[in-house]
Each structure stands twice: as structure tokens, then as C-alpha cells.
Coordinates of C-alpha atoms in Angstrom, one line a residue:
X1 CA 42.7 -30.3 4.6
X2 CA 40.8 -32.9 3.0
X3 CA 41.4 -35.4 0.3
X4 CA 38.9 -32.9 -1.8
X5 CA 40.4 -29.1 -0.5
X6 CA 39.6 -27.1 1.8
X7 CA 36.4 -27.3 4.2
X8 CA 34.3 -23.7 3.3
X9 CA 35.0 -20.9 6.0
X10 CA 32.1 -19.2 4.7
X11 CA 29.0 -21.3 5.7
X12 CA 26.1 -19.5 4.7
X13 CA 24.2 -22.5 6.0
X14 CA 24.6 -21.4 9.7
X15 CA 22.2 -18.8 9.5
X16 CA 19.6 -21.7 8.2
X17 CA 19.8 -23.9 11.5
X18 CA 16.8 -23.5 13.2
X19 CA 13.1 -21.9 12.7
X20 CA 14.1 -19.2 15.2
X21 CA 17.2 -18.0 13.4
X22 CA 15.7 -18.4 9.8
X23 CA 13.0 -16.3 11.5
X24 CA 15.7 -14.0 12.8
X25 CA 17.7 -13.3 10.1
X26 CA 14.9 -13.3 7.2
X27 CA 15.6 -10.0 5.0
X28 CA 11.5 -9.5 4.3
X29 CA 8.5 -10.5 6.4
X30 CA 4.6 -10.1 5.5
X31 CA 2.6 -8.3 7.6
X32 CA -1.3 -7.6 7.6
X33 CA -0.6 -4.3 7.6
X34 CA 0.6 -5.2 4.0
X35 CA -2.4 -6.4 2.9
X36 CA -5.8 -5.2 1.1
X37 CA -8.7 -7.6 0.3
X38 CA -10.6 -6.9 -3.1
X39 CA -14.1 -7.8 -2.7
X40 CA -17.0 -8.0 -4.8
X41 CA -20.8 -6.9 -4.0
X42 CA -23.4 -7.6 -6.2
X43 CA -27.0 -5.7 -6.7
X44 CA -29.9 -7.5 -6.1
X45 CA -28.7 -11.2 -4.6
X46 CA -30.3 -12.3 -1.1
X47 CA -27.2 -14.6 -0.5
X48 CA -23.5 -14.7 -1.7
X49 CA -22.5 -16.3 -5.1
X50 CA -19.9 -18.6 -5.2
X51 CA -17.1 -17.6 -8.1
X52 CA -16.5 -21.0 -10.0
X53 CA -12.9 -20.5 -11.3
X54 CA -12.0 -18.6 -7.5
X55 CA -13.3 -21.1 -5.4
X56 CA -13.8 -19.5 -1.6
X57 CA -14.3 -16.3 -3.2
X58 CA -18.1 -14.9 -3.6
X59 CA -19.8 -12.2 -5.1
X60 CA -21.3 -11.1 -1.8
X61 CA -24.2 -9.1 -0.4
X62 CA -24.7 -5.8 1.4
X63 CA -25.2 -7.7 4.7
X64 CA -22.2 -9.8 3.8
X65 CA -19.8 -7.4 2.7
X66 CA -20.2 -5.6 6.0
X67 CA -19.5 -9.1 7.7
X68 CA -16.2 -9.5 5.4
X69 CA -14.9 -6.0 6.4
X70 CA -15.1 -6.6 10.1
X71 CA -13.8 -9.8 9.6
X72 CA -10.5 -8.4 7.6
X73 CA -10.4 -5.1 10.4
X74 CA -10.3 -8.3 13.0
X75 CA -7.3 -9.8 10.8
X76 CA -5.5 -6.3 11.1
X77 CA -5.8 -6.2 7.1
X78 CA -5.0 -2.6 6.0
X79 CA -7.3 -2.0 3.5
X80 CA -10.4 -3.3 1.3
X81 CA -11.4 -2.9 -2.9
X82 CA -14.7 -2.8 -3.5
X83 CA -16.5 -3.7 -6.8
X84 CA -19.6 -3.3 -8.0
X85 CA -21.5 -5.5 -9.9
X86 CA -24.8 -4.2 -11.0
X87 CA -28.3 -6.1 -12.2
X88 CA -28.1 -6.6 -16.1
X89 CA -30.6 -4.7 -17.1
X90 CA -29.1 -1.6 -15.2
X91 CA -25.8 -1.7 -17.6
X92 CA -25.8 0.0 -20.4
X93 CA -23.8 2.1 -23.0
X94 CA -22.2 4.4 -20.8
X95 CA -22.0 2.7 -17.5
X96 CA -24.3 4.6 -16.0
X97 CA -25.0 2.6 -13.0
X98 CA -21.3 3.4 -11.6
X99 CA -22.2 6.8 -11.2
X100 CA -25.7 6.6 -9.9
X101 CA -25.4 7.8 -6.2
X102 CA -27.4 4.7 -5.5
X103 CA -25.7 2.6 -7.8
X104 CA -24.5 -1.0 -6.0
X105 CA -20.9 0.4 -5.4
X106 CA -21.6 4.0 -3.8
X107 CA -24.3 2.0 -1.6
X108 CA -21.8 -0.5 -0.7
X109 CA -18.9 2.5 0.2
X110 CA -21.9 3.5 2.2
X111 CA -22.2 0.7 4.1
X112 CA -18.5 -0.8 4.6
X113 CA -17.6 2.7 6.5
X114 CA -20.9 2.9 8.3
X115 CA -19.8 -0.2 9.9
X116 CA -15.8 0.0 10.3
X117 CA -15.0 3.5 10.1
X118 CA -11.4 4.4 9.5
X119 CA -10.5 1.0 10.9
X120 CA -9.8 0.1 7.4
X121 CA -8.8 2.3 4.2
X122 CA -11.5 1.7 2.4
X123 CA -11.0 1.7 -1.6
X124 CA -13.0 1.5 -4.5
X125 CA -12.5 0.3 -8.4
X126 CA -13.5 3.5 -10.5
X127 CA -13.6 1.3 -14.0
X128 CA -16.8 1.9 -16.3
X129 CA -16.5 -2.3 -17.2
X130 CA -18.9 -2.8 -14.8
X131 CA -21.4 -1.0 -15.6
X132 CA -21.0 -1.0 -19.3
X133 CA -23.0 -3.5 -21.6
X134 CA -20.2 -4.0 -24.0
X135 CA -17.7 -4.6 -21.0
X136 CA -14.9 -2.1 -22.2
X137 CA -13.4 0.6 -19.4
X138 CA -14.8 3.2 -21.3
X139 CA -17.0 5.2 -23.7
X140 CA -17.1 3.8 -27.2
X141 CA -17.4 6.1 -30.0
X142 CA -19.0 5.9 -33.3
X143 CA -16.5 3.3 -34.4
X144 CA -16.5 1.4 -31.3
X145 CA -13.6 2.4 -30.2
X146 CA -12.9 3.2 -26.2
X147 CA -13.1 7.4 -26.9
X148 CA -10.1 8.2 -24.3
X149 CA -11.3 11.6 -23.5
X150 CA -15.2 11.0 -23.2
X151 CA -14.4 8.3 -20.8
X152 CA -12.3 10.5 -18.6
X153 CA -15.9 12.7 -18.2
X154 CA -17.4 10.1 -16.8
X155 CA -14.3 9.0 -14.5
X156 CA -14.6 12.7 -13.2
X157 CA -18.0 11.8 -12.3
X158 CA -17.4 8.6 -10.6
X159 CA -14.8 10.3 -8.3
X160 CA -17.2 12.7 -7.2
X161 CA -20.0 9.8 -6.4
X162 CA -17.3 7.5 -4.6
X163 CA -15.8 10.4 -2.8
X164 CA -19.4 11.6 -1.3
X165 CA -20.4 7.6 -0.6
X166 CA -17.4 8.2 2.0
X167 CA -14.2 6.3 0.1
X168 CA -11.0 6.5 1.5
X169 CA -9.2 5.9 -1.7
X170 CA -10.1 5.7 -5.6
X171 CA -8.2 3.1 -7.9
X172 CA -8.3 4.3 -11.4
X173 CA -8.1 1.2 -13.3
X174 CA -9.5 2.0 -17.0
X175 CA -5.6 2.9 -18.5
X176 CA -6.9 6.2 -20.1
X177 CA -4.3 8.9 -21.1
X178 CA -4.7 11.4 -18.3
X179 CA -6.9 9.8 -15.9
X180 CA -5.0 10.7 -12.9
X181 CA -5.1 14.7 -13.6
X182 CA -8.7 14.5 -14.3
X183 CA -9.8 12.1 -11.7
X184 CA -7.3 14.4 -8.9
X185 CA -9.0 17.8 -10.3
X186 CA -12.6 16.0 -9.9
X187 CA -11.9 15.5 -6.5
X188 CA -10.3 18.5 -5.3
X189 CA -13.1 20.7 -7.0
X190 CA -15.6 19.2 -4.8
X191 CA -14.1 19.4 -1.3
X192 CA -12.6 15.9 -1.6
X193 CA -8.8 17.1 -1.2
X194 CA -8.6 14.3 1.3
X195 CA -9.3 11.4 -1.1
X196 CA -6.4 9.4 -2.3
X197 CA -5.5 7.8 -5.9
X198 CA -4.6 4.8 -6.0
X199 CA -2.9 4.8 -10.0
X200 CA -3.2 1.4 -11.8
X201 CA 0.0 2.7 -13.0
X202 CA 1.4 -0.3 -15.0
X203 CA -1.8 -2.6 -15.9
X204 CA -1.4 -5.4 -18.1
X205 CA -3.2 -6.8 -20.8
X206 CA -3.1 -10.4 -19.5
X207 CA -4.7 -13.8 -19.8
X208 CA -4.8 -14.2 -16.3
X209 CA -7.9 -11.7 -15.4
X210 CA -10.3 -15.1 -16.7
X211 CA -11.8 -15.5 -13.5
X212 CA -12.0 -11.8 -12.9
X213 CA -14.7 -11.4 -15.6
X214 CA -17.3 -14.0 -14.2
X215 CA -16.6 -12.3 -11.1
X216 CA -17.8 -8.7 -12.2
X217 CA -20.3 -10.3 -14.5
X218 CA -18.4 -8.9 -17.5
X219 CA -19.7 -8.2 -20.6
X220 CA -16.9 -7.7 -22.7
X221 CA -16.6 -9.1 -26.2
X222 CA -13.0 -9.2 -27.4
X223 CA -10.0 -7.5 -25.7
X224 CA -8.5 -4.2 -24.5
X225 CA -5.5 -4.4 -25.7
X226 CA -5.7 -0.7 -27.1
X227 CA -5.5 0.3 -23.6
X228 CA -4.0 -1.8 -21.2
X229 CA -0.1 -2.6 -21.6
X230 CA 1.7 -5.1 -23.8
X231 CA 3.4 -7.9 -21.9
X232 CA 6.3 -7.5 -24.0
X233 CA 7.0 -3.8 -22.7
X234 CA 9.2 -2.7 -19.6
X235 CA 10.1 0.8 -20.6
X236 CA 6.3 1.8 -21.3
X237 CA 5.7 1.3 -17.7
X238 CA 8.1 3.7 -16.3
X239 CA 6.7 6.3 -18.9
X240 CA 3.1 6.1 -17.3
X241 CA 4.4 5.8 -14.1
X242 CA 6.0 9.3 -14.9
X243 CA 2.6 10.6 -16.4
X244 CA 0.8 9.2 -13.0
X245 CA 2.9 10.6 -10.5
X246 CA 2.9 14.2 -12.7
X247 CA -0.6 14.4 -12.5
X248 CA -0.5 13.8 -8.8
X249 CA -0.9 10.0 -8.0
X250 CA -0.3 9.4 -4.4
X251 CA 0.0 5.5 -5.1
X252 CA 1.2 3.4 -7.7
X253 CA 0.2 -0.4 -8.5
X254 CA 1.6 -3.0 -10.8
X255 CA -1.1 -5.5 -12.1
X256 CA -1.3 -8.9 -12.5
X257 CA 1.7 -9.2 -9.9
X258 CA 3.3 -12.2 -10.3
X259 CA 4.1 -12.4 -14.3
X260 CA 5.0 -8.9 -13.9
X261 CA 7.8 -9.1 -10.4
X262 CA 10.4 -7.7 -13.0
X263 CA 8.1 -4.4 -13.7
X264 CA 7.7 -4.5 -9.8
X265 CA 10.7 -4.2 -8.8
X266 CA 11.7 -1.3 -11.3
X267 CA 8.5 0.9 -10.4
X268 CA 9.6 0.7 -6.5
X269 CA 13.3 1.5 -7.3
X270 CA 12.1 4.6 -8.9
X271 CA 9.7 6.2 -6.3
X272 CA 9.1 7.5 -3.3
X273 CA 5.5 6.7 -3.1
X274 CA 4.1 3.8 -1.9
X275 CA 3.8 0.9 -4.4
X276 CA 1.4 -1.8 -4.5
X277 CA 1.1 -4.9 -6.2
X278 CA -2.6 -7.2 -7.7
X279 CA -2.4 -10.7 -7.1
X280 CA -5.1 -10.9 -9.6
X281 CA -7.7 -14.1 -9.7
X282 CA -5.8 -16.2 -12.3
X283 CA -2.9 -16.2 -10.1
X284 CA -5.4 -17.3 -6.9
X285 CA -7.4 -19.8 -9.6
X286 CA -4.0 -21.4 -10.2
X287 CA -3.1 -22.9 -7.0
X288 CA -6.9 -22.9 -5.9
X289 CA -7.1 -25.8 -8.7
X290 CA -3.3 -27.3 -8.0
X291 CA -3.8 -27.6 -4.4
X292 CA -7.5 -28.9 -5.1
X293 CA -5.7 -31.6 -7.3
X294 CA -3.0 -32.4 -4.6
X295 CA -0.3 -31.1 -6.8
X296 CA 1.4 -28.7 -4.3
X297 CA 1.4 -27.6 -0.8
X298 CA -1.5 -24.6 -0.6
X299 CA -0.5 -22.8 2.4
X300 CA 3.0 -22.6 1.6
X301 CA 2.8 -21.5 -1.9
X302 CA 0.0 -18.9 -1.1
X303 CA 3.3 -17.2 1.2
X304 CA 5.5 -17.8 -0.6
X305 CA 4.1 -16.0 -3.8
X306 CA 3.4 -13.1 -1.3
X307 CA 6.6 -12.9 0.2
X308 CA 8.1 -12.6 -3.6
X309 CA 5.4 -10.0 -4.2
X310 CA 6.7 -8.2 -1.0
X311 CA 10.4 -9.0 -1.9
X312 CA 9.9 -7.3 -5.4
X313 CA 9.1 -4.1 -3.8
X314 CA 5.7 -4.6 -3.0
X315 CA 4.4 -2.3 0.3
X316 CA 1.0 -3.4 -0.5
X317 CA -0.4 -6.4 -1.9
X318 CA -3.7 -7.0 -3.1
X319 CA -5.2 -10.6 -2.9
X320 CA -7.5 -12.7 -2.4
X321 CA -6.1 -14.6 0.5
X322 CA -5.7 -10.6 2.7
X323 CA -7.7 -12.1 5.4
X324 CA -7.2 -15.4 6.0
X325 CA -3.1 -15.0 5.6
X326 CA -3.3 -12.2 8.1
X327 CA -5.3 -14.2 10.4
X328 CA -2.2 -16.7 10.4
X329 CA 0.0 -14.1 10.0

């Protein structure tokens, strides 16, 4: 006994001692395994293009997009996004260009499993925003509105064109009623049984996709807020997520990540399929510039927002950082 009680007989603190037993005892650890690298090509650029507001991240080319795969199969990251990002004068009403056989995406599917195979699971965005001159995920109709079930057409078709370029995995991303069903019946009409869906099951309409749209050379004028989720809304989620896995998603992804851990943790407590989570570029941009600025530690934060990504529910986690945190992984 002491003047002040007892001493504790529960000390928690023992299993905090040393590096080795906080290694030892630590309930979640990242893994490359656990980590896919979205990456950008763009049509028509001899060299890469630096991203202003995602500084170390580039639009690439052809030639370096191959070089960046390698790089993250040397890493041991599991998978890769690809996105397209077309000339301007190729976009136009109806996104075209992301369902052009030669478009910039389906060339660079082409190329990223010419050179690596199967050694990664190679994935690609199957969005219309791209390729579309008013920027929205979809067809517009007469009112210019997104039409929900025109647009699925043309997702049908940019299954078929990503699935013959050789893609491992589609990532519906537009939020259209029904996308899953007609994007799964696309495929499996035309021998591509094989190909996965990746379901942008819970995507939310957030002010941290900024540095996102300079990346894809967006041209969208206001918002999409008629499609993509409200922040405000937890119980929507699980009712797409319902929807997705009905109409035969084999994955399931909550994006941004981070504002969104809540949602995260919810979706994986409810499945049995894999579930993956976008640390999207505001969320990179963020400690990009607060590291830049001396305000916090980079390395650490970059884990530690992963390792609360993973600790959500996460079993795969898409960011910026996949190959250079599985390299020190």
C-alpha cells in the first residue's frame, strides 16, 4: 500500500516495453500484400507530369507506367488502378474515348500485363469522367442530367474493351443504380467470366477528391452530388452495399477512406467478401503539404493512417504511397 492506494495489478504497460514486444503483440500489421497503387497514364505526353496538389505523384507515360508496375511487383504490392487520361480534343459528350479499343486506358491494360503478367492484379477505373467533356460519370440527357440507364450502356461497353485489353479486375466507380448487374452480365456474355468487380460500393461525395481532378484532367463543372453519397448518411451505404453484392460484386470498397473509417468498419462487419478502402489524393495532399511545412512527422503519419485504414476493416488499401511503404514494409 501506498499513501495514494493500491499499486495497479493490471499493467497494461508491460506489453509496451520494447520495439520487439510492441511488435509482438500488435493486434494488426500492414502488409504489401495489402496494398494497390492507383496510377495515372496520360495520352499523348513524351515525359511524366508532375501533379501539383500530389507532389511525387505524376500523370505518367506508356514507357513509364510499365516502369512503375515493375517497380510496385518488386515492392510485393498486390495490385495496381489504372486511369486514363485522354488528349482534350478526344473527350467528348459521351466519353467515347474510354471505350475506343485504342483509347489511352485499354492501351495502357495492354501494356502493364504485357510486362508483369499476373505478378500483379491489374485493375482498371471504368468511370465515363474521363473521357467526357462535361466531366460527369455519365451520359447527360436533354436536361443535363447524368441519364442513369444510358450511362449503364456505355459501362457495358467499357467492360467488354477493358476485359479484351487483358484486365484483371474492373472498378465501377460512376454510382449508377445497377451498375454492378450490368457491368457483371457485360462480362460474362463475352467470355470474360474470369474478370472481377471491384464495386465502389459506398462512394462519397467529398471535398477531398481536389487534387484528383487535375490529376485526370477533369472537366467537370459543378458537382455530382445526384450520384455519389451524402456525407451525412451511414444507413445508405449498407443499402448499396446490399444492391452490389446482389448483383454479384465480388469486392466492395469504401471511398475517401479516412473521413469515412466509421462506414468502413460497418461494410467489413457485414461481409464475407473482401473489402477495400481509397486513401484518395486529398488525404495524400494533406500531409504531402504538412510534412512539406515541417508540421508533422511524414513517415509515421503516412502508417499510421494506413494502419487505421487496415484496423477499420480494410483488407485492401488503395494509396498513393502502395510502393514506397511496401518497399519499407
Amino acid at each position: 500500500m501506498t499513501k495514494y492506494g493500491s499499486f495497479p495489478g493490471a499493467r497494461p504497460r508491460r506489453l509496451r516495453t520494447t520495439p520487439a514486444m510492441r511488435r509482438m503483440v500488435a493486434e494488426h500489421r500492414l502488409h504489401p500484400a495489402d496494398l494497390i497503387l492507383p496510377a495515372f497514364v496520360r495520352e499523348g505526353v513524351a515525359e511524366p507530369v508532375p501533379i501539383s496538389a500530389m507532389p511525387g505523384v505524376v500523370q505518367h507515360t506508356r514507357d513509364t507506367l510499365r516502369k512503375a508496375a515493375v517497380e510496385a511487383v518488386e515492392a510485393g504490392v498486390a495490385g495496381i488502378m489504372l486511369f486514363g487520361v485522354p488528349e482534350d480534343d478526344k473527350k467528348d459528350a459521351r466519353g467515347t474515348a474510354g471505350t475506343d479499343p485504342d483509347g489511352i486506358l485499354q492501351c495502357a491494360i495492354r501494356d502493364v500485363r504485357a510486362e508483369v503478367g499476373d505478378d500483379l492484379v491489374i485493375m482498371s477505373d471504368l468511370c465515363l469522367d474521363e473521357y467526357t467533356d462535361h466531366g460527369h460519370c455519365g451520359v447527360l440527357d436533354a436536361d443535363g442530367r447524368v441519364d442513369n440507364d444510358a450511362t449503364l450502356e456505355r459501362y457495358a461497353e467499357m467492360a467488354q474493351v477493358q476485359a479484351d485489353a487483358g484486365v484483371h479486375v474492373v472498378g465501377p466507380s460512376g454510382m449508377m443504380d445497377g451498375q454492378i448487374g450490368v457491368v457483371r452480365d457485360a462480362l460474362d456474355q463475352t467470355g470474360h467470366e474470369d474478370v472481377s468487380i471491384l464495386a465502389y460500393t459506398a462512394k462519397y461525395s467529398s471535398a477531398f477528391y481536389g487534387p484528383f481532378r487535375e490529376a485526370i484532367g477533369s472537366s467537370l463543372k459543378g458537382d455530382r452530388k445526384t450520384y455519389q453519397q451524402d456525407p451525412g448518411n451511414l444507413r445508405e451505404s449498407l443499402r448499396e452495399l446490399a444492391l452490389d453484392l446482389e448483383e454479384g460484386a465480388d469486392m466492395v470498397m469504401v471511398k475517401p477512406a479516412l473521413p469515412y473509417l466509421d462506414v468502413l468498419a460497418k461494410l467489413a462487419d457485414s461481409v464475407e467478401v473482401p473489402v477495400a478502402a481509397y486513401q484518395i489524393s486529398g488525404e495524400y495532399a494533406m500531409v504531402e503539404a504538412a510534412a512539406e511545412k515541417g508540421w508533422i512527422d511524414r513517415d509515421k503519419a503516412i502508417l499510421e493512417m494506413l494502419t487505421g485504414i487496415k484496423r477499420a476493416g480494410a483488407n485492401m488499401i488503395l494509396t498513393y504511397w502502395a510502393t514506397e511503404v511496401a518497399r519499407g514494409l
